[in-house]
């Protein structure tokens, strides 16, 4: 099913790119450490919403260093832009699913998906859902604009390395700081950070 979604989203994305190729000229920006989408938008006289839509960004608070961001597209006619926007909007859910799938796959080692590795290393589904996904989207190589790293988005040494190392670090951190994984989850849900 995931492969089907990835293939479908690739076809939709290529079709969308094909529609825009004849009518748009785009400039790109390569994300550097410390960049935020709002700063990139301001520098390029656009909005966060336009950049997110233009680049299929589903989490405007998460950029990867080296990520290429399309910062402008000058459509030759308003009608062409409207067609492109409609096609892009219809493809967003599928593209987002494929992006998550490919991100997870690229971060996976030989022992299964990142989720499977996380669970095998002692992590819980509740911790994955309430902490890992909102913090890093399940990407063990994620780096935020503020320099937080890994599945749990930390500046601690355990925020890098294997999924098992990061999972053990997250569990130890949750227990030492909050007394339990459940308390850490409650804190994250109440405050939006942990």
Coordinates of N, CA and C in Angstrom, one line a residue:
X1 N 0.8 -1.2 0.0 CA 0.0 0.0 0.0 C 0.9 1.3 0.0
X2 N 1.9 1.3 0.8 CA 2.8 2.4 0.9 C 3.5 2.7 -0.4
X3 N 3.9 1.6 -1.1 CA 4.6 1.7 -2.4 C 3.6 2.2 -3.4
X4 N 2.3 1.8 -3.3 CA 1.3 2.3 -4.3 C 1.1 3.8 -4.1
X5 N 1.1 4.2 -2.8 CA 0.9 5.6 -2.5 C 2.1 6.4 -3.0
X6 N 3.3 5.9 -2.8 CA 4.5 6.6 -3.3 C 4.5 6.7 -4.8
X7 N 4.1 5.6 -5.5 CA 4.1 5.7 -6.9 C 3.0 6.7 -7.4
X8 N 1.8 6.6 -6.8 CA 0.8 7.5 -7.1 C 1.2 8.9 -6.9
X9 N 1.8 9.2 -5.7 CA 2.2 10.6 -5.4 C 3.3 11.0 -6.4
X10 N 4.2 10.1 -6.8 CA 5.2 10.5 -7.7 C 4.6 10.9 -9.1
X11 N 3.6 10.1 -9.5 CA 2.9 10.4 -10.8 C 2.2 11.8 -10.7
X12 N 1.5 12.0 -9.6 CA 0.8 13.2 -9.4 C 1.7 14.4 -9.3
X13 N 2.9 14.2 -8.6 CA 3.9 15.2 -8.4 C 4.5 15.6 -9.8
X14 N 4.8 14.5 -10.6 CA 5.4 14.8 -11.9 C 4.4 15.5 -12.8
X15 N 3.1 15.0 -12.7 CA 2.1 15.7 -13.5 C 2.0 17.2 -13.1
X16 N 2.0 17.4 -11.8 CA 1.9 18.8 -11.3 C 3.1 19.6 -11.8
X17 N 4.3 19.0 -11.7 CA 5.5 19.7 -12.2 C 5.4 20.0 -13.6
X18 N 4.8 19.0 -14.4 CA 4.7 19.2 -15.8 C 3.8 20.3 -16.2
X19 N 2.7 20.5 -15.4 CA 1.8 21.6 -15.6 C 2.5 22.9 -15.3
X20 N 3.3 23.0 -14.3 CA 4.0 24.2 -14.0 C 5.2 24.5 -14.8
X21 N 5.8 23.5 -15.4 CA 7.1 23.6 -16.1 C 7.0 24.7 -17.2
X22 N 5.9 24.6 -18.0 CA 5.7 25.5 -19.1 C 5.3 26.9 -18.7
X23 N 4.9 27.1 -17.5 CA 4.3 28.4 -17.1 C 5.0 29.1 -15.9
X24 N 6.0 28.4 -15.4 CA 6.7 29.0 -14.2 C 8.2 29.0 -14.3
X25 N 8.8 30.0 -13.7 CA 10.2 30.0 -13.5 C 10.5 30.1 -12.0
X26 N 11.3 29.2 -11.5 CA 11.4 29.1 -10.0 C 12.8 29.4 -9.6
X27 N 13.0 30.0 -8.5 CA 14.3 30.2 -7.8 C 14.2 29.3 -6.6
X28 N 15.4 28.7 -6.2 CA 15.4 27.9 -5.0 C 16.4 28.4 -4.0
X29 N 16.2 28.0 -2.8 CA 17.1 28.3 -1.7 C 17.4 27.0 -0.9
X30 N 18.7 26.9 -0.6 CA 19.2 25.7 0.1 C 19.2 26.1 1.6
X31 N 18.4 25.3 2.4 CA 18.3 25.5 3.9 C 19.6 25.4 4.6
X32 N 20.0 26.3 5.4 CA 21.2 26.3 6.2 C 20.8 26.2 7.7
X33 N 21.8 25.8 8.5 CA 21.5 25.7 9.9 C 21.0 27.0 10.5
X34 N 20.0 26.9 11.3 CA 19.4 28.1 11.9 C 18.3 28.8 11.1
X35 N 18.1 28.4 9.8 CA 17.0 29.0 9.0 C 15.6 28.6 9.5
X36 N 14.7 29.5 9.3 CA 13.3 29.1 9.6 C 12.5 29.5 8.3
X37 N 11.4 28.8 8.2 CA 10.5 29.1 7.0 C 10.1 30.5 7.0
X38 N 9.8 31.1 8.1 CA 9.3 32.5 8.2 C 10.4 33.5 7.7
X39 N 11.7 33.2 8.1 CA 12.8 34.0 7.6 C 13.0 33.9 6.1
X40 N 12.9 32.7 5.6 CA 13.0 32.5 4.2 C 11.9 33.2 3.4
X41 N 10.7 33.1 4.0 CA 9.5 33.7 3.3 C 9.7 35.3 3.3
X42 N 10.1 35.8 4.5 CA 10.3 37.3 4.6 C 11.4 37.8 3.6
X43 N 12.5 37.0 3.5 CA 13.6 37.4 2.6 C 13.2 37.4 1.2
X44 N 12.3 36.5 0.8 CA 11.8 36.4 -0.5 C 10.5 37.0 -0.8
X45 N 10.0 37.9 0.1 CA 8.8 38.7 -0.1 C 7.6 37.8 -0.4
X46 N 7.5 36.7 0.4 CA 6.3 35.8 0.3 C 5.8 35.4 1.6
X47 N 4.9 34.5 1.7 CA 4.4 34.1 3.0 C 4.8 32.6 3.3
X48 N 4.7 32.2 4.6 CA 5.0 30.9 5.0 C 4.0 29.9 4.2
X49 N 2.8 30.3 4.2 CA 1.7 29.5 3.6 C 2.0 29.3 2.1
X50 N 2.5 30.3 1.4 CA 2.8 30.1 0.0 C 4.0 29.2 -0.2
X51 N 5.0 29.3 0.6 CA 6.2 28.5 0.5 C 5.8 27.0 0.8
X52 N 5.0 26.8 1.9 CA 4.6 25.5 2.3 C 3.8 24.8 1.1
X53 N 2.9 25.6 0.5 CA 2.1 25.0 -0.6 C 2.9 24.8 -1.8
X54 N 3.8 25.7 -2.1 CA 4.7 25.5 -3.3 C 5.6 24.4 -3.2
X55 N 6.1 24.0 -1.9 CA 7.0 23.0 -1.7 C 6.5 21.7 -1.1
X56 N 5.2 21.7 -0.9 CA 4.6 20.5 -0.3 C 5.0 20.3 1.2
X57 N 5.3 21.3 1.9 CA 5.7 21.3 3.3 C 4.5 21.1 4.2
X58 N 4.5 20.0 4.9 CA 3.3 19.8 5.8 C 3.6 20.3 7.2
X59 N 4.8 20.4 7.6 CA 5.2 20.9 9.0 C 6.1 22.1 8.8
X60 N 5.5 23.3 8.9 CA 6.2 24.5 8.7 C 7.3 24.8 9.7
X61 N 7.3 24.0 10.8 CA 8.3 24.2 11.9 C 9.5 23.2 11.7
X62 N 9.5 22.5 10.6 CA 10.6 21.5 10.4 C 11.2 21.6 9.0
X63 N 12.5 22.0 9.0 CA 13.2 22.0 7.8 C 14.5 21.2 8.0
X64 N 15.0 20.6 6.9 CA 16.3 19.9 7.0 C 17.4 20.7 6.4
X65 N 18.5 20.7 7.0 CA 19.7 21.3 6.4 C 20.0 20.8 5.0
X66 N 20.2 21.6 4.0 CA 20.4 21.2 2.7 C 19.1 21.0 1.9
X67 N 18.0 21.1 2.5 CA 16.7 21.0 1.8 C 16.6 22.1 0.8
X68 N 16.1 21.8 -0.4 CA 16.0 22.9 -1.4 C 14.5 23.4 -1.4
X69 N 14.4 24.7 -1.2 CA 13.1 25.3 -1.1 C 12.9 26.2 -2.3
X70 N 11.8 25.9 -3.0 CA 11.4 26.8 -4.1 C 10.8 28.1 -3.5
X71 N 11.4 29.2 -3.9 CA 11.0 30.4 -3.3 C 10.1 31.3 -4.1
X72 N 10.1 31.1 -5.4 CA 9.2 31.9 -6.3 C 8.8 31.1 -7.5
X73 N 7.7 31.5 -8.0 CA 7.2 30.9 -9.2 C 6.3 31.9 -9.9
X74 N 6.8 32.5 -11.0 CA 6.0 33.5 -11.8 C 5.2 32.9 -12.9
X75 N 3.9 32.6 -12.6 CA 3.0 32.0 -13.6 C 2.7 33.0 -14.7
X76 N 2.6 32.6 -15.9 CA 2.4 33.5 -17.0 C 1.0 34.0 -17.0
X77 N 0.0 33.2 -16.5 CA -1.4 33.6 -16.5 C -2.0 33.2 -15.2
X78 N -3.0 33.9 -14.7 CA -3.7 33.6 -13.5 C -4.4 32.2 -13.6
X79 N -4.9 31.9 -14.8 CA -5.6 30.6 -15.0 C -4.6 29.5 -14.9
X80 N -3.4 29.6 -15.4 CA -2.4 28.5 -15.3 C -2.1 28.3 -13.8
X81 N -1.9 29.4 -13.1 CA -1.6 29.3 -11.6 C -2.7 28.6 -10.9
X82 N -4.0 28.9 -11.3 CA -5.1 28.3 -10.6 C -5.2 26.8 -10.8
X83 N -4.9 26.4 -12.1 CA -4.9 25.0 -12.4 C -3.8 24.3 -11.6
X84 N -2.6 24.9 -11.5 CA -1.5 24.3 -10.8 C -1.8 24.2 -9.3
X85 N -2.4 25.3 -8.8 CA -2.8 25.3 -7.4 C -3.8 24.2 -7.0
X86 N -4.8 24.0 -7.9 CA -5.8 23.0 -7.7 C -5.1 21.6 -7.7
X87 N -4.3 21.3 -8.7 CA -3.7 20.0 -8.8 C -2.8 19.8 -7.6
X88 N -2.0 20.8 -7.2 CA -1.1 20.6 -6.1 C -1.9 20.4 -4.8
X89 N -3.1 21.1 -4.6 CA -3.9 20.9 -3.5 C -4.4 19.4 -3.4
X90 N -4.9 18.9 -4.6 CA -5.4 17.6 -4.6 C -4.4 16.5 -4.3
X91 N -3.1 16.8 -4.6 CA -2.0 15.9 -4.4 C -1.4 16.0 -3.1
X92 N -1.7 17.0 -2.3 CA -1.0 17.2 -1.0 C -1.0 16.1 -0.1
X93 N -2.2 15.5 0.2 CA -2.3 14.4 1.1 C -1.4 13.2 0.6
X94 N -1.5 12.9 -0.6 CA -0.8 11.7 -1.1 C 0.7 12.0 -1.1
X95 N 1.1 13.2 -1.5 CA 2.5 13.6 -1.5 C 3.0 13.6 -0.1
X96 N 2.3 14.1 0.9 CA 2.7 14.1 2.3 C 2.9 12.7 2.8
X97 N 2.0 11.7 2.4 CA 2.2 10.3 2.8 C 3.4 9.8 2.2
X98 N 3.7 10.1 0.9 CA 4.9 9.5 0.3 C 6.1 10.1 0.8
X99 N 6.1 11.4 1.2 CA 7.3 12.0 1.8 C 7.6 11.4 3.1
X100 N 6.6 11.2 3.9 CA 6.8 10.5 5.2 C 7.3 9.1 5.0
X101 N 6.8 8.4 4.0 CA 7.2 7.0 3.8 C 8.7 7.0 3.3
X102 N 9.0 7.9 2.4 CA 10.4 7.9 1.9 C 11.4 8.4 2.9
X103 N 11.0 9.4 3.8 CA 11.8 9.8 4.8 C 12.1 8.7 5.8
X104 N 11.1 8.0 6.2 CA 11.2 6.8 7.1 C 12.1 5.8 6.4
X105 N 11.9 5.5 5.2 CA 12.7 4.5 4.5 C 14.2 4.9 4.4
X106 N 14.5 6.1 4.1 CA 15.9 6.6 4.0 C 16.6 6.5 5.3
X107 N 15.8 6.7 6.4 CA 16.4 6.7 7.7 C 16.5 5.3 8.3
X108 N 16.0 4.3 7.6 CA 15.9 3.0 8.1 C 17.2 2.2 7.9
X109 N 17.6 1.5 8.9 CA 18.8 0.6 8.7 C 18.3 -0.8 8.3
X110 N 19.1 -1.8 8.3 CA 18.7 -3.1 7.8 C 17.7 -3.8 8.7
X111 N 17.4 -3.3 9.9 CA 16.6 -4.1 10.8 C 15.1 -3.6 10.8
X112 N 14.6 -3.0 9.8 CA 13.2 -2.7 9.7 C 13.0 -1.2 9.7
X113 N 11.7 -0.8 9.8 CA 11.4 0.6 9.8 C 11.9 1.3 11.1
X114 N 11.9 2.6 11.1 CA 12.3 3.4 12.2 C 11.4 3.0 13.4
X115 N 10.1 3.0 13.1 CA 9.1 2.6 14.2 C 9.4 1.3 14.8
X116 N 9.7 0.3 13.9 CA 10.0 -1.1 14.4 C 11.2 -1.1 15.2
X117 N 12.3 -0.4 14.8 CA 13.5 -0.3 15.6 C 13.3 0.4 16.9
X118 N 12.4 1.5 16.9 CA 12.1 2.2 18.1 C 11.4 1.3 19.1
X119 N 10.4 0.5 18.7 CA 9.7 -0.4 19.6 C 10.6 -1.5 20.0
X120 N 11.5 -2.1 19.1 CA 12.4 -3.1 19.5 C 13.4 -2.7 20.5
X121 N 13.7 -1.4 20.6 CA 14.7 -0.8 21.5 C 14.1 -0.5 22.8
X122 N 12.8 -0.7 23.0 CA 12.1 -0.4 24.3 C 11.2 0.7 24.3
X123 N 11.1 1.4 23.2 CA 10.1 2.5 23.1 C 8.7 2.0 23.0
X124 N 7.8 2.9 23.3 CA 6.4 2.5 23.3 C 5.6 3.2 22.2
X125 N 4.5 2.6 21.8 CA 3.7 3.2 20.8 C 3.2 4.6 21.2
X126 N 2.8 4.7 22.5 CA 2.4 6.0 23.0 C 3.5 7.1 22.9
X127 N 4.7 6.7 23.2 CA 5.8 7.6 23.2 C 6.1 8.0 21.7
X128 N 6.0 7.1 20.8 CA 6.2 7.3 19.4 C 5.1 8.3 18.9
X129 N 3.9 8.1 19.3 CA 2.8 8.9 18.8 C 2.8 10.3 19.4
X130 N 3.0 10.4 20.7 CA 2.9 11.7 21.4 C 4.2 12.5 21.5
X131 N 5.3 11.9 21.3 CA 6.6 12.6 21.4 C 7.4 12.6 20.1
X132 N 7.7 11.4 19.6 CA 8.5 11.3 18.4 C 7.9 11.9 17.2
X133 N 6.7 11.6 16.9 CA 6.1 12.1 15.6 C 5.9 13.7 15.7
X134 N 5.4 14.3 16.8 CA 5.4 15.7 16.8 C 6.7 16.4 16.8
X135 N 7.7 15.8 17.4 CA 9.0 16.4 17.5 C 9.9 16.2 16.2
X136 N 9.9 15.0 15.6 CA 10.8 14.8 14.5 C 10.1 14.2 13.3
X137 N 8.9 13.9 13.4 CA 8.2 13.2 12.3 C 8.7 11.8 12.0
X138 N 9.4 11.2 13.0 CA 9.9 9.9 12.9 C 11.3 9.8 12.2
X139 N 11.9 10.9 12.0 CA 13.2 10.9 11.3 C 14.3 11.0 12.3
X140 N 15.2 10.0 12.4 CA 16.3 10.0 13.4 C 17.4 11.0 13.0
X141 N 17.4 11.4 11.7 CA 18.4 12.4 11.3 C 17.9 13.8 11.2
X142 N 16.7 14.1 11.8 CA 16.1 15.4 11.8 C 16.9 16.4 12.6
X143 N 17.1 17.6 12.1 CA 17.8 18.7 12.8 C 16.9 19.9 12.6
X144 N 16.5 20.5 13.8 CA 15.6 21.7 13.7 C 16.5 22.9 13.4
X145 N 15.8 24.0 13.2 CA 16.5 25.3 12.9 C 17.3 25.7 14.2
X146 N 16.9 25.3 15.3 CA 17.5 25.7 16.6 C 18.6 24.7 17.0
X147 N 18.9 23.7 16.1 CA 19.9 22.7 16.4 C 19.5 21.5 17.2
X148 N 18.2 21.3 17.4 CA 17.8 20.1 18.1 C 17.8 18.9 17.1
X149 N 18.3 17.7 17.6 CA 18.5 16.6 16.7 C 17.8 15.4 17.1
X150 N 17.6 14.5 16.1 CA 17.1 13.2 16.3 C 15.6 13.0 16.6
X151 N 15.2 11.8 16.9 CA 13.8 11.4 17.1 C 13.2 12.3 18.2
X152 N 13.9 12.5 19.3 CA 13.3 13.3 20.4 C 13.7 14.8 20.4
X153 N 14.4 15.2 19.3 CA 14.8 16.6 19.2 C 15.4 17.1 20.5
X154 N 16.7 16.8 20.6 CA 17.5 17.2 21.8 C 18.8 17.7 21.4
X155 N 19.5 18.4 22.2 CA 20.9 18.8 22.0 C 21.8 17.8 22.8
X156 N 21.3 16.9 23.5 CA 22.1 15.8 24.2 C 22.7 14.9 23.2
X157 N 23.8 14.3 23.6 CA 24.6 13.4 22.7 C 23.7 12.2 22.2
X158 N 22.7 11.8 23.0 CA 21.9 10.7 22.5 C 20.9 11.0 21.4
X159 N 20.9 12.3 21.0 CA 20.1 12.7 19.9 C 20.7 12.4 18.5
X160 N 21.8 11.7 18.5 CA 22.4 11.3 17.2 C 22.7 9.8 17.4
X161 N 23.1 9.2 16.3 CA 23.4 7.8 16.3 C 22.2 6.9 15.9
X162 N 22.3 5.7 16.3 CA 21.3 4.7 15.8 C 20.0 5.0 16.5
X163 N 19.0 4.4 15.9 CA 17.6 4.5 16.5 C 17.6 3.9 17.9
X164 N 18.3 2.8 18.1 CA 18.4 2.2 19.4 C 19.0 3.1 20.5
X165 N 20.1 3.8 20.1 CA 20.8 4.7 21.0 C 19.8 5.9 21.3
X166 N 19.2 6.4 20.3 CA 18.2 7.5 20.5 C 17.1 7.1 21.4
X167 N 16.5 5.9 21.2 CA 15.4 5.4 21.9 C 15.8 5.3 23.4
X168 N 17.0 4.7 23.7 CA 17.4 4.5 25.0 C 17.6 5.9 25.7
X169 N 18.2 6.8 25.0 CA 18.3 8.2 25.5 C 17.0 8.8 25.8
X170 N 16.0 8.7 25.0 CA 14.7 9.2 25.2 C 14.1 8.6 26.4
X171 N 14.2 7.3 26.6 CA 13.6 6.6 27.7 C 14.2 7.1 29.0
X172 N 15.6 7.1 29.0 CA 16.3 7.6 30.2 C 16.0 9.0 30.6
X173 N 15.9 9.9 29.5 CA 15.5 11.3 29.7 C 14.1 11.4 30.3
X174 N 13.2 10.6 29.8 CA 11.8 10.7 30.3 C 11.7 10.3 31.7
X175 N 12.4 9.2 32.1 CA 12.3 8.7 33.4 C 13.1 9.6 34.4
X176 N 14.3 10.1 34.0 CA 15.0 10.9 34.9 C 14.4 12.3 35.1
X177 N 13.9 12.9 34.0 CA 13.3 14.2 34.2 C 11.8 14.2 34.6
X178 N 11.0 13.3 34.2 CA 9.6 13.3 34.5 C 9.1 12.2 35.4
X179 N 10.0 11.2 35.7 CA 9.6 10.1 36.5 C 9.1 8.9 35.8
X180 N 8.6 9.1 34.6 CA 8.1 8.0 33.8 C 7.8 8.4 32.4
X181 N 7.7 7.5 31.5 CA 7.4 7.8 30.1 C 6.0 8.4 30.1
X182 N 5.0 7.9 30.8 CA 3.7 8.4 30.8 C 3.7 9.9 31.3
X183 N 4.5 10.2 32.3 CA 4.5 11.6 32.7 C 5.2 12.5 31.7
X184 N 6.2 12.0 31.0 CA 6.8 12.8 29.9 C 5.8 13.0 28.8
X185 N 5.0 12.0 28.4 CA 4.0 12.2 27.4 C 2.9 13.2 27.9
X186 N 2.5 13.2 29.1 CA 1.5 14.1 29.6 C 2.1 15.5 29.5
X187 N 3.4 15.7 29.9 CA 4.0 17.0 29.9 C 4.1 17.5 28.4
X188 N 4.5 16.7 27.5 CA 4.6 17.0 26.1 C 3.2 17.5 25.5
X189 N 2.2 16.7 25.9 CA 0.8 17.0 25.4 C 0.3 18.3 26.0
X190 N 0.7 18.6 27.2 CA 0.2 19.9 27.9 C 1.0 21.1 27.4
X191 N 2.3 20.9 27.1 CA 3.1 22.1 26.8 C 3.6 22.2 25.4
X192 N 3.5 21.2 24.6 CA 4.0 21.3 23.2 C 5.5 21.1 23.1
X193 N 6.2 20.8 24.1 CA 7.6 20.5 24.1 C 7.9 19.5 25.3
X194 N 9.1 19.0 25.3 CA 9.4 18.1 26.4 C 10.8 18.4 26.8

